[in-house]
Coordinates of C-alpha atoms and ligand atoms in Angstrom, one line a residue:
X21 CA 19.7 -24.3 24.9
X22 CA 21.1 -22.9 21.8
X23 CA 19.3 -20.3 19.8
X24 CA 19.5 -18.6 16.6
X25 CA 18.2 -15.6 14.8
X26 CA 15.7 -16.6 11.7
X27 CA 14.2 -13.0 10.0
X28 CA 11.4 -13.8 8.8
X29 CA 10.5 -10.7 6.0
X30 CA 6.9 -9.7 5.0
X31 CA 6.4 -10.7 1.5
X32 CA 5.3 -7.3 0.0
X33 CA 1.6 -7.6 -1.3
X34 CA -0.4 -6.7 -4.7
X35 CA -1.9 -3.9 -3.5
X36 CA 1.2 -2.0 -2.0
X37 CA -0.2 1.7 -2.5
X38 CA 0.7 5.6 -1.1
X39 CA -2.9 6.2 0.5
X40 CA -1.1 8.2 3.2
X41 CA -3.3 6.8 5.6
X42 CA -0.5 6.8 8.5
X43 CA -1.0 10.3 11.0
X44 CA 2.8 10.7 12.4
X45 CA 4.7 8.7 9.5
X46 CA 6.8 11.3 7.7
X47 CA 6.7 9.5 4.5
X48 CA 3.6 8.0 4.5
X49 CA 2.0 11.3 4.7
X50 CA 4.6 12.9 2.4
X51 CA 4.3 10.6 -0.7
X52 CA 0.2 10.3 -0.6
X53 CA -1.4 10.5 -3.9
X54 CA 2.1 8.6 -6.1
X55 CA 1.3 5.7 -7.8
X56 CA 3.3 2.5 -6.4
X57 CA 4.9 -0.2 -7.9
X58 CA 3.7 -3.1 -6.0
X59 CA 5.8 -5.9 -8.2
X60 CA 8.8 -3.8 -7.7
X61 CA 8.5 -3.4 -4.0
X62 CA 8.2 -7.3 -3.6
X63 CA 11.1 -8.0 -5.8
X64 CA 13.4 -5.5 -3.6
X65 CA 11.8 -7.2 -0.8
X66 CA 12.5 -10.7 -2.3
X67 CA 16.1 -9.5 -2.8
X68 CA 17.0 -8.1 0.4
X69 CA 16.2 -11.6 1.7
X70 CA 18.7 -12.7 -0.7
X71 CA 21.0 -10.9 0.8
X72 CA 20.7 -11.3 4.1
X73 CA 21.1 -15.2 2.6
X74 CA 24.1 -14.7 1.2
X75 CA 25.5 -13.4 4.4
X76 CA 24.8 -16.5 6.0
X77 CA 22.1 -15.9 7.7
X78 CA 19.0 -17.5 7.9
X79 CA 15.8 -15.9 6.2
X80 CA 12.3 -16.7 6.5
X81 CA 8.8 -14.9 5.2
X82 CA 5.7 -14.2 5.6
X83 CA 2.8 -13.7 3.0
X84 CA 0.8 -11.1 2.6
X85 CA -2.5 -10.7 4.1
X86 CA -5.6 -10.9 1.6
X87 CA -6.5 -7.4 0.3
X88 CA -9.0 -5.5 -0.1
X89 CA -10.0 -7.4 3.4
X90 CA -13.8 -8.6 2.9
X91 CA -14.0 -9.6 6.4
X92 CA -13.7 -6.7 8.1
X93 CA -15.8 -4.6 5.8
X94 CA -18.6 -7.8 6.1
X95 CA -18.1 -6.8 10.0
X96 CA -19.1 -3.5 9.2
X97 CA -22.5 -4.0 7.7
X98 CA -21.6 -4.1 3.7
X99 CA -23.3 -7.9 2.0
X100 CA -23.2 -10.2 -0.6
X101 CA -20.9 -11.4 -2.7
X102 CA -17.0 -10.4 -2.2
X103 CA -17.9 -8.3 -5.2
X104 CA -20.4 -7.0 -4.2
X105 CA -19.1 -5.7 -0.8
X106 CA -16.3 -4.4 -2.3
X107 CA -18.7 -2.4 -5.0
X108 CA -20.5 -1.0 -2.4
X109 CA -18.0 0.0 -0.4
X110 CA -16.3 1.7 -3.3
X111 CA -19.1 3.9 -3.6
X112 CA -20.2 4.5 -0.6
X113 CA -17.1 4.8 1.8
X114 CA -14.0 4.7 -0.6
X115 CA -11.6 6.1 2.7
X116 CA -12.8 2.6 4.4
X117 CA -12.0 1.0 1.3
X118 CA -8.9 2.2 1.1
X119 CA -8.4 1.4 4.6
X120 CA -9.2 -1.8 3.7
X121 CA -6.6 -2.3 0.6
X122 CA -3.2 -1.5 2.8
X123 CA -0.2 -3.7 2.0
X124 CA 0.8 -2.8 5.7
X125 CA 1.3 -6.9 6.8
X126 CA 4.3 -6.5 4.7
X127 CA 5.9 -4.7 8.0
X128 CA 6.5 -7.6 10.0
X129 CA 8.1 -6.0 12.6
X130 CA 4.5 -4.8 13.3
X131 CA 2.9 -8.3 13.4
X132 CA 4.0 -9.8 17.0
X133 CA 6.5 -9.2 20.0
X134 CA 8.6 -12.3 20.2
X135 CA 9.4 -13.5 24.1
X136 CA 12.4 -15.6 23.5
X137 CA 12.8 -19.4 24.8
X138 CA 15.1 -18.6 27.6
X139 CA 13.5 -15.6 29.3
X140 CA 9.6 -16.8 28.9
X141 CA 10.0 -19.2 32.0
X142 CA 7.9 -21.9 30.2
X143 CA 11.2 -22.4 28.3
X144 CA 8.7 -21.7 24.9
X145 CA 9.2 -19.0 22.2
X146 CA 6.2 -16.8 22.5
X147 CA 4.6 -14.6 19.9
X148 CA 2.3 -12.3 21.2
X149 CA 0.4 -10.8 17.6
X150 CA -0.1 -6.9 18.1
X151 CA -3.8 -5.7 17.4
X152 CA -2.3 -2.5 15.9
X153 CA -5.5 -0.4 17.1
X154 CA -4.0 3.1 16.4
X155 CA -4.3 3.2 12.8
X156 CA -7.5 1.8 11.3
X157 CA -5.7 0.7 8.0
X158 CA -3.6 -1.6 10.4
X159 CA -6.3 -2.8 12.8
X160 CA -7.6 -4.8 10.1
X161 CA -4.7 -7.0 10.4
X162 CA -3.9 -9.2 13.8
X163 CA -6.5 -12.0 12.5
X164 CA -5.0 -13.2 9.6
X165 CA -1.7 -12.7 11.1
X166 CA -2.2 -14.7 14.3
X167 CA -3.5 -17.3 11.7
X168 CA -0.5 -17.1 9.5
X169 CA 1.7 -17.2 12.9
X170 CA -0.4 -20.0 14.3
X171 CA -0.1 -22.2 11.0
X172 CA 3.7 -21.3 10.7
X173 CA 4.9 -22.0 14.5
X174 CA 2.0 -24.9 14.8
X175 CA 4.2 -27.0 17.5
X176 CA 2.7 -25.7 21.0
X177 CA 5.3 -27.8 22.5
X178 CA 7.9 -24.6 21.7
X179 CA 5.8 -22.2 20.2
X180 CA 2.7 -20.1 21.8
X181 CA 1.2 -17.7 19.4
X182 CA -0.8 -15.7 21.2
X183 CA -4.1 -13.1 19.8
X184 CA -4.0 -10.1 20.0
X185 CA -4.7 -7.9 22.8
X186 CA -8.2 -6.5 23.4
X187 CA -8.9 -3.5 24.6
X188 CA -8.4 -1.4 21.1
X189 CA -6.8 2.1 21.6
X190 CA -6.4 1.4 25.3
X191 CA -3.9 -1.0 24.9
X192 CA -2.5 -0.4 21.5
X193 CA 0.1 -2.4 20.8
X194 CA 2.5 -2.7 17.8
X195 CA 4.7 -5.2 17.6
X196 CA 8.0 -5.9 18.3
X197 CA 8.9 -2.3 16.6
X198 CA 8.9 -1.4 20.4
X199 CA 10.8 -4.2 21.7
X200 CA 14.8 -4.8 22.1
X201 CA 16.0 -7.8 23.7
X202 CA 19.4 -7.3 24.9
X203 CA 21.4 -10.6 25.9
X204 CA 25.2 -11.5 25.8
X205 CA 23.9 -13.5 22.8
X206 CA 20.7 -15.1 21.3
X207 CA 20.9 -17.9 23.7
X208 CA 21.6 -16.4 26.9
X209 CA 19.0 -14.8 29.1
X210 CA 18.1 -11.3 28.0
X211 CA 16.6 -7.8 29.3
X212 CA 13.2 -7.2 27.5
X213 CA 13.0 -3.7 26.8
X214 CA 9.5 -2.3 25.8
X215 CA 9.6 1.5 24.8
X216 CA 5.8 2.9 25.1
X217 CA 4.7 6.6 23.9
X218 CA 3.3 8.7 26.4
X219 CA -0.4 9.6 27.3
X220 CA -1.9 13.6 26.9
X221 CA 1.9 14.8 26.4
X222 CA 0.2 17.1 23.8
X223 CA 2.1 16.1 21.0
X224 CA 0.9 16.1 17.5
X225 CA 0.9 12.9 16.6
X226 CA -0.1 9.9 17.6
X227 CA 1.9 8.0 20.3
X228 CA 0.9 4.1 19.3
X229 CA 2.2 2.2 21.7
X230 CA 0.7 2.3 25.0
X231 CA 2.4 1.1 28.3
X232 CA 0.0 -0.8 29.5
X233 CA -0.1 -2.8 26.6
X234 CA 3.4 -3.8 26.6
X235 CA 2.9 -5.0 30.3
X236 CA 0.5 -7.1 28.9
X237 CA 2.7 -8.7 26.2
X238 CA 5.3 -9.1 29.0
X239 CA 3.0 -11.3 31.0
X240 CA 1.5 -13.2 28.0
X241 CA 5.2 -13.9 27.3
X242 CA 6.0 -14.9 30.9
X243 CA 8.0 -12.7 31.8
X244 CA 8.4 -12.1 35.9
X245 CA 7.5 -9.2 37.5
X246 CA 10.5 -6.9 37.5
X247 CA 12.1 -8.6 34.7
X248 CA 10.9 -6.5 31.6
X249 CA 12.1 -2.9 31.6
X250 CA 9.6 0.1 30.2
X251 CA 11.1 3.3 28.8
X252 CA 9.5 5.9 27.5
X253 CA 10.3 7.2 24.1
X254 CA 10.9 10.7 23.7
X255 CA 8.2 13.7 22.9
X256 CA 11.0 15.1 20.4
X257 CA 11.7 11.5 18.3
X258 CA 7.9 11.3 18.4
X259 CA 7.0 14.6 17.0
X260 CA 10.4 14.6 14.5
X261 CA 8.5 11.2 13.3
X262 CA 9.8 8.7 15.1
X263 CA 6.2 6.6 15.1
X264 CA 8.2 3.4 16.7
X265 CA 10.9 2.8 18.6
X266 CA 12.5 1.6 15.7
X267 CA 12.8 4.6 14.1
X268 CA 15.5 5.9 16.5
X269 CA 17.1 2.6 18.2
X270 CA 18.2 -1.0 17.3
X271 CA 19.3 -3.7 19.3
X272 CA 21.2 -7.2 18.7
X273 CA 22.6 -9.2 21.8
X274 CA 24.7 -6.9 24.1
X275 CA 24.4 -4.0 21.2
X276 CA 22.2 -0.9 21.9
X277 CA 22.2 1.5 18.8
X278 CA 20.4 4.4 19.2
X279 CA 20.1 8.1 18.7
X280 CA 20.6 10.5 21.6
X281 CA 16.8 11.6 21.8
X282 CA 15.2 8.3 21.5
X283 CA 14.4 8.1 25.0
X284 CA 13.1 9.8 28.1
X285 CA 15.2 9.3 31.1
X286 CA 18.0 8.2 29.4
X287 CA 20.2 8.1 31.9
X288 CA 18.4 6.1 34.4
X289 CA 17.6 3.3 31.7
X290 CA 21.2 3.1 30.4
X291 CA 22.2 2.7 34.1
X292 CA 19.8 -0.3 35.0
X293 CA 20.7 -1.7 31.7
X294 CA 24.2 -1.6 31.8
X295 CA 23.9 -2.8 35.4
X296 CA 21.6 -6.3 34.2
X297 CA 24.2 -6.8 31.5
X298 CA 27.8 -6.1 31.9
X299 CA 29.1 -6.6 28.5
X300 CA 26.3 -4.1 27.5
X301 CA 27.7 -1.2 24.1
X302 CA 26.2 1.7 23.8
X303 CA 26.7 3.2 20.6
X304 CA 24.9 6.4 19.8
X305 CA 25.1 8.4 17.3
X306 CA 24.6 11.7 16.8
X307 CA 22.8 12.9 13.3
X308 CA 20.0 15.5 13.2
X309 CA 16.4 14.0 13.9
X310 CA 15.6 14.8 10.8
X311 CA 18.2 13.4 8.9
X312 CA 17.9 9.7 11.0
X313 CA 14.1 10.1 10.3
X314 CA 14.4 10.3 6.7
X315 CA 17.0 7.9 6.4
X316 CA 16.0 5.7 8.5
X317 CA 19.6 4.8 9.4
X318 CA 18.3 3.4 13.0
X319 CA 15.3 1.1 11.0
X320 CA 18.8 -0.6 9.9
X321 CA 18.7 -4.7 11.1
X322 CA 21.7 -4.7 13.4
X323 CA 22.8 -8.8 12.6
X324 CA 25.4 -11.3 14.1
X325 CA 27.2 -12.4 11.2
X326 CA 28.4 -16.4 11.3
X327 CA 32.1 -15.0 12.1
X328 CA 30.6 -13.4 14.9
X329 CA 31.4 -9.8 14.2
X330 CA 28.0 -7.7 13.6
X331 CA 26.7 -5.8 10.2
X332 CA 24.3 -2.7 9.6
X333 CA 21.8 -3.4 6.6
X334 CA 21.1 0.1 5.9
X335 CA 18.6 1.2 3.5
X336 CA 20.1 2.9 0.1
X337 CA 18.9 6.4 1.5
X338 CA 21.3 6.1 4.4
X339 CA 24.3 6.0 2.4
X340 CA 22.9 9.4 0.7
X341 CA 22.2 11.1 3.4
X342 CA 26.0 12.8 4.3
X343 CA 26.4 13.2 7.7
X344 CA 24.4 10.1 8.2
X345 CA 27.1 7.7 6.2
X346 CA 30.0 9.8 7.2
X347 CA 28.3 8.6 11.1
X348 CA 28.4 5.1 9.7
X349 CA 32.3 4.9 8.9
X350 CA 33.2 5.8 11.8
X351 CA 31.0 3.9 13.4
X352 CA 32.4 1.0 11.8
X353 CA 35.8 2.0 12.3
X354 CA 35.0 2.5 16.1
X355 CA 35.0 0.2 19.0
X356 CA 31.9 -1.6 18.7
X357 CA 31.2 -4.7 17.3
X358 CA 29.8 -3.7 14.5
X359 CA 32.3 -4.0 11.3
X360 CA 29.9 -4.4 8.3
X361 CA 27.9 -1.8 6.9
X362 CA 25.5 -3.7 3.7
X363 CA 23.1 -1.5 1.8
X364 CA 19.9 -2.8 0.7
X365 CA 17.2 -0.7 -1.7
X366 CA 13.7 -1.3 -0.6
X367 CA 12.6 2.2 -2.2
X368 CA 9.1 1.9 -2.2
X369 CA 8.1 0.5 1.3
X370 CA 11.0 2.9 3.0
X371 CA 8.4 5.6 0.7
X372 CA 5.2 4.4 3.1
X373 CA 8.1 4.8 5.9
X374 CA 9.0 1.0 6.2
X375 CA 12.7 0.5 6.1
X376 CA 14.9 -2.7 6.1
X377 CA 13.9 -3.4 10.1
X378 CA 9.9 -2.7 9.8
X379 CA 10.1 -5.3 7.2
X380 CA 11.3 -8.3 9.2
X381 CA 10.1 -10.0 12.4
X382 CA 13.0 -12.0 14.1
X383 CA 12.3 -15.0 15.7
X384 CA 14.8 -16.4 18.1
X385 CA 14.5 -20.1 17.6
X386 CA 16.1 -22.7 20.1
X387 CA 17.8 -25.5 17.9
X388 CA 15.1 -28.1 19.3
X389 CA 12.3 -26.0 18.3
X390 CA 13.2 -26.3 14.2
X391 CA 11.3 -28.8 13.3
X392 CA 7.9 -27.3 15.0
X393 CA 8.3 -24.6 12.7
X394 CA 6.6 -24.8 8.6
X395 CA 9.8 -25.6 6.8
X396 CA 7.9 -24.0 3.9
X397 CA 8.5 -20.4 5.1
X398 CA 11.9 -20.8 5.4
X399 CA 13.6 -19.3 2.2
X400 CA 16.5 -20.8 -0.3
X401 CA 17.5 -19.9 -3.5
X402 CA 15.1 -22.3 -5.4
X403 CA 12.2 -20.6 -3.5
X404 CA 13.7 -17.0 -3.5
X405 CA 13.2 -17.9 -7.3
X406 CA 10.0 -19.2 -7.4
X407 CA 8.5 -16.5 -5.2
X408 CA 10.4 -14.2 -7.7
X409 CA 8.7 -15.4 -10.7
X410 CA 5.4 -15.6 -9.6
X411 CA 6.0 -11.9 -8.2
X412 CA 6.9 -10.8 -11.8
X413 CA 3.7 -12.4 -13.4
X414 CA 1.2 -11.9 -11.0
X415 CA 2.0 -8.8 -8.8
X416 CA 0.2 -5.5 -10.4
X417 CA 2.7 -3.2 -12.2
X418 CA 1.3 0.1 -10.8
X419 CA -1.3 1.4 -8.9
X420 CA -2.8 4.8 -8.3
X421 CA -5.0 5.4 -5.3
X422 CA -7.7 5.7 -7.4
X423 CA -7.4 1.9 -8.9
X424 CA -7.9 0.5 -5.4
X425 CA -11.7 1.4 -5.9
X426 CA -11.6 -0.7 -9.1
X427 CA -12.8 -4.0 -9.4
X428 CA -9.6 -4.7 -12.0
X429 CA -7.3 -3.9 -8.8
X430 CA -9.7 -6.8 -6.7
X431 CA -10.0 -9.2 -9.2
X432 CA -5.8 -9.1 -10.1
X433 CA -5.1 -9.1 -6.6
X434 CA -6.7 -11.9 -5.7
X435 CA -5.4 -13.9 -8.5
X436 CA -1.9 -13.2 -7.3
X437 CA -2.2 -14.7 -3.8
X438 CA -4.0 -17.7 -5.5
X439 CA -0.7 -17.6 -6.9
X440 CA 1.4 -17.6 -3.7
X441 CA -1.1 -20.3 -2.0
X442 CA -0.2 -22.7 -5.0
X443 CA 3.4 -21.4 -4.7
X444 CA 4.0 -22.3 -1.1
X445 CA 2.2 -25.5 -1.5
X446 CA 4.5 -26.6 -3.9
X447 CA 7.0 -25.7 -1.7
Ligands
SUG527 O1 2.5 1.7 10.3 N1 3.2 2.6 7.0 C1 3.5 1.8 8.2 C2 5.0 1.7 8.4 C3 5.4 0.8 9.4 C4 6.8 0.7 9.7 N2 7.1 -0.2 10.7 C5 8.1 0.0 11.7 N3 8.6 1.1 12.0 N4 8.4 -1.1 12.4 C6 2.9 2.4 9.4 O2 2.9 3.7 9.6 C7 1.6 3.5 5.4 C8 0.4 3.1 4.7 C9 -0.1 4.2 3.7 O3 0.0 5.3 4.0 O4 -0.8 3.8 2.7 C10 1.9 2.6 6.6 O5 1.0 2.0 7.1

């Protein structure tokens, strides 16, 4: 079977806002309290997509989920109206309000793990959605995503979406931010790597991927026993910031880029994995913690360009970071397949600690599963354009923290993703 690569970006949504609700995110914590720009953050969104297009490469999205989320605050006991809930949640809980106002679907890489066609056995693509239990901003997201995935890969003759896991904090589960599927290419058969924190190591932060979760996702996915490999991340990357895996490593094909303290027993795993795939390349590179953390050079999306030879899309604060774009020439110049290094500004989500890789979930897709997929989400320049316009009228200018407890905020919001549902429709 022949399979390609489709990213499929989260659209970046109109309440995009520096709450600083994420424990362990170096940025998110750091930039709490600023006022965001949400119609800027989905127009650098919209244009890395355009990009990546204009590279060849095939580019999906999703939308954003509907915020403040009414459902989960109706769960919680507040009545009436949408209005109303929202009112008196504003007054009498505005950190659960807040909670409930998070832009945070627009990190895709968060929304599923993705078992590729030719490892899952059932010879389907599956997405497992992540329930995202750790942070309680984030746990109010794996229902509308598993609809938004169900109603986007609706053919269950190649797609199985599946819910999200139960189990909340015991089998937290975030995505494919902890996954790397290694494979000579997309269509081969590949090593599914799942990194997983630790449990009582003592650190300060939260480690938010649990190992027993990820076994889960591997059996959902169908993966055989012995198949999927489980690695630890490292106490230092987590306690530097390193909240995912994805903070420190990247993988595309037979590529493994990482940084030298991204995992525990590193030795071991590079042995097993160099042992299941021969043309495995290791690249590592060695910048401070700090200075990969903050520029997120590892959150790059490590891509197979049509030629065949590989590119980095760095964020912008990679290539001002020194030592960390001094590591990327010579990366480039090195052995490895990597030749292209393309920077991309998405400024305000890398400022809530989401750079160019937490923004996308890829979705290896066997040729003779296109058409079960919703052509709709699939981008092009006429739709880049449309989503772009309606972005620049509809999508709020600013926000402060303390606008999301306004009903201005609610009502605008709102409005814009009536907006996008017309938009896409159209489409
Ligand atoms: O879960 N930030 C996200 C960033 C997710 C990045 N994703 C990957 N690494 N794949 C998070 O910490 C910040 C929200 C706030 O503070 O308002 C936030 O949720």
């Amino acid at each position: 079977m022949r399979v390609s690569e489709i990213n499929f970006d989260g659209l970046v949504g109109p309440t995009h806002n520096y709450a600083g609700l994420s424990l362990g995110n170096v940025a998110s914590q750091g930039n709490a309290g600023e006022t965001s720009k949400p119609r800027a953050a989905a127009l650098e969104g919209l244009s890395k997509m355009g990009q990546l297009m204009a590279l060849g490469l095939e580019q999906g999205f999703l939308p954003p989920h509907h915020r403040p989320a009414v459902g989960p605050l109706r769960a919680l006991g507040f009545a009436g109206t949408d209005a109303q809930i929202l009112a008196q949640a504003a007054a009498e809980d505005p950190a659960l309000l807040r909670n409930a106002s998070s832009a945070s679907a627009m990190w895709a890489a968060n929304a599923a793990t993705i078992i590729a066609a030719p490892d899952s056995g059932d010879g389907r693509t599956h997405l497992a959605v992540a329930n995202l239990s750790t942070m309680l901003h984030r746990s109010f997201e794996h229902e509308e995503t598993y609809r938004n995935l169900r109603a986007i890969f609706h053919d269950e003759t190649h797609f199985a979406v599946h819910r999200a896991l139960p189990g909340g904090a015991h089998f937290s589960d975030e995505g494919a931010a902890n996954h790397m599927r290694l494979a000579a290419d997309h269509s081969a058969r590949g090593v599914n790597v799942f990194v997983h924190g630790g449990e009582a190591r003592g650190g300060r932060y939260p480690e938010r991927q649990q190992k027993r979760a990820s076994e889960a996702v591997a059996r959902l996915g169908g993966l055989k026993a012995g198949d999927p490999m489980f690695v630890r991340q490292s106490l230092t990357a987590v306690e530097a910031g390193a909240f995912h895996n994805d903070v420190v490593a990247v993988a595309n094909e037979r590529v493994l880029l990482a940084h030298p303290d991204a995992f525990d027993d590193k030795g071991l795993f590079f042995d097993v994995l160099s042992a299941r795939l021969p043309q495995l390349v290791i690249a590592e590179v060695d910048v401070s913690l700090e200075a990969a953390v903050r520029s997120y050079l590892f959150n790059s999306q490590l891509v197979t360009l049509p030629d065949g030879d590989m590119a980095l899309i760095l964020p912008a604060e990679a290539e001002a970071e020194n030592t960390v774009w001094a590591a990327v020439q010579k990366l480039i110049d090195g052995p490895s397949p990597i030749r292209r290094a393309v920077v991309v500004d998405v400024r305000e989500s890398m400022r809530n600690g989401g750079g160019p890789a937490c923004l996308r979930l890829r979705v290896a897709v066997p040729d003779a599963a296109r058409a079960g997929l919703d052509q709709r989400f699939l981008l092009n320049e006429r739709r880049i354009e449309a989503l772009s316009v309606l972005v620049e009228r509809t999508w709020p200018e600013a926000v402060a923290p303390s606008d999301l407890l306004l009903p201005d905020l609610w009502r605008d919001a709102a409005a814009a993703m009536d907006g996008l549902r017309a938009t896409i429709q159209g489409f």
